[in-house]
């Protein structure tokens, strides 16, 4: 008789055991990948540093219309509305970087902004500071990679939709 390995050892192969083993295997592969404690702490610290940079050094000058930001965006040619939009997106990304379930998604969104910043640096500013968005892209990619399990959980939660309680 065929056997199946269960948590309690080998058991005769039955429909119930097969279903249990299949469910266990499916559940195990669906769980988010785990990281070591040191990796988690290092990436959490990286998230905080990136959030501080995006909030204070990048978004704040745009949102208060500092002269350095307005001159740069005038040179781009889109006007003040675009400067405020980019500042808002950077600030939202900075806040989301420190919210555990949103950190990976925020890193991905900010990576998109860094692609735009890189293209702008190359096309408008002749590559003057083109390496800066590349460096931040790599750092954000590290956060996105390590936090991919949380991002998958967020996507699953969004796709599942609101849950309703049936209390009597």
JSON list of N, CA and C in Angstrom, two decimals, residues 23-33 149 152-153 156:
[
{"chain": "A", "resi": 23, "resn": "UNK", "atom": "N", "xyz": [-2.89, 20.43, 0.40]},
{"chain": "A", "resi": 23, "resn": "UNK", "atom": "CA", "xyz": [-3.18, 21.71, 1.03]},
{"chain": "A", "resi": 23, "resn": "UNK", "atom": "C", "xyz": [-1.95, 22.24, 1.76]},
{"chain": "A", "resi": 24, "resn": "UNK", "atom": "N", "xyz": [-1.26, 21.36, 2.49]},
{"chain": "A", "resi": 24, "resn": "UNK", "atom": "CA", "xyz": [-0.06, 21.79, 3.21]},
{"chain": "A", "resi": 24, "resn": "UNK", "atom": "C", "xyz": [1.00, 22.27, 2.26]},
{"chain": "A", "resi": 25, "resn": "UNK", "atom": "N", "xyz": [1.22, 21.56, 1.16]},
{"chain": "A", "resi": 25, "resn": "UNK", "atom": "CA", "xyz": [2.23, 21.96, 0.19]},
{"chain": "A", "resi": 25, "resn": "UNK", "atom": "C", "xyz": [1.85, 23.29, -0.45]},
{"chain": "A", "resi": 26, "resn": "UNK", "atom": "N", "xyz": [0.58, 23.47, -0.79]},
{"chain": "A", "resi": 26, "resn": "UNK", "atom": "CA", "xyz": [0.14, 24.71, -1.39]},
{"chain": "A", "resi": 26, "resn": "UNK", "atom": "C", "xyz": [0.29, 25.86, -0.40]},
{"chain": "A", "resi": 27, "resn": "UNK", "atom": "N", "xyz": [-0.10, 25.64, 0.84]},
{"chain": "A", "resi": 27, "resn": "UNK", "atom": "CA", "xyz": [0.00, 26.68, 1.84]},
{"chain": "A", "resi": 27, "resn": "UNK", "atom": "C", "xyz": [1.45, 27.07, 2.09]},
{"chain": "A", "resi": 28, "resn": "UNK", "atom": "N", "xyz": [2.32, 26.08, 2.16]},
{"chain": "A", "resi": 28, "resn": "UNK", "atom": "CA", "xyz": [3.73, 26.36, 2.43]},
{"chain": "A", "resi": 28, "resn": "UNK", "atom": "C", "xyz": [4.34, 27.20, 1.33]},
{"chain": "A", "resi": 29, "resn": "UNK", "atom": "N", "xyz": [4.03, 26.92, 0.07]},
{"chain": "A", "resi": 29, "resn": "UNK", "atom": "CA", "xyz": [4.63, 27.69, -1.01]},
{"chain": "A", "resi": 29, "resn": "UNK", "atom": "C", "xyz": [4.01, 29.07, -1.14]},
{"chain": "A", "resi": 30, "resn": "UNK", "atom": "N", "xyz": [2.82, 29.29, -0.61]},
{"chain": "A", "resi": 30, "resn": "UNK", "atom": "CA", "xyz": [2.17, 30.58, -0.72]},
{"chain": "A", "resi": 30, "resn": "UNK", "atom": "C", "xyz": [2.62, 31.56, 0.35]},
{"chain": "A", "resi": 31, "resn": "UNK", "atom": "N", "xyz": [3.29, 31.07, 1.37]},
{"chain": "A", "resi": 31, "resn": "UNK", "atom": "CA", "xyz": [3.72, 31.96, 2.44]},
{"chain": "A", "resi": 31, "resn": "UNK", "atom": "C", "xyz": [4.82, 32.89, 1.95]},
{"chain": "A", "resi": 32, "resn": "UNK", "atom": "N", "xyz": [4.86, 34.14, 2.45]},
{"chain": "A", "resi": 32, "resn": "UNK", "atom": "CA", "xyz": [5.91, 35.06, 2.03]},
{"chain": "A", "resi": 32, "resn": "UNK", "atom": "C", "xyz": [7.27, 34.56, 2.50]},
{"chain": "A", "resi": 33, "resn": "UNK", "atom": "N", "xyz": [8.31, 34.84, 1.70]},
{"chain": "A", "resi": 33, "resn": "UNK", "atom": "CA", "xyz": [9.64, 34.41, 2.10]},
{"chain": "A", "resi": 33, "resn": "UNK", "atom": "C", "xyz": [10.08, 35.13, 3.37]},
{"chain": "A", "resi": 149, "resn": "UNK", "atom": "N", "xyz": [7.36, 39.70, 0.01]},
{"chain": "A", "resi": 149, "resn": "UNK", "atom": "CA", "xyz": [6.32, 38.91, 0.65]},
{"chain": "A", "resi": 149, "resn": "UNK", "atom": "C", "xyz": [5.18, 39.78, 1.16]},
{"chain": "A", "resi": 152, "resn": "UNK", "atom": "N", "xyz": [3.20, 40.96, -1.82]},
{"chain": "A", "resi": 152, "resn": "UNK", "atom": "CA", "xyz": [2.29, 39.89, -2.28]},
{"chain": "A", "resi": 152, "resn": "UNK", "atom": "C", "xyz": [1.07, 39.81, -1.37]},
{"chain": "A", "resi": 153, "resn": "UNK", "atom": "N", "xyz": [1.27, 39.96, -0.07]},
{"chain": "A", "resi": 153, "resn": "UNK", "atom": "CA", "xyz": [0.14, 39.97, 0.88]},
{"chain": "A", "resi": 153, "resn": "UNK", "atom": "C", "xyz": [-0.78, 41.15, 0.61]},
{"chain": "A", "resi": 156, "resn": "UNK", "atom": "N", "xyz": [-2.77, 40.43, -2.56]},
{"chain": "A", "resi": 156, "resn": "UNK", "atom": "CA", "xyz": [-3.80, 39.44, -2.26]},
{"chain": "A", "resi": 156, "resn": "UNK", "atom": "C", "xyz": [-4.96, 40.07, -1.49]}
]
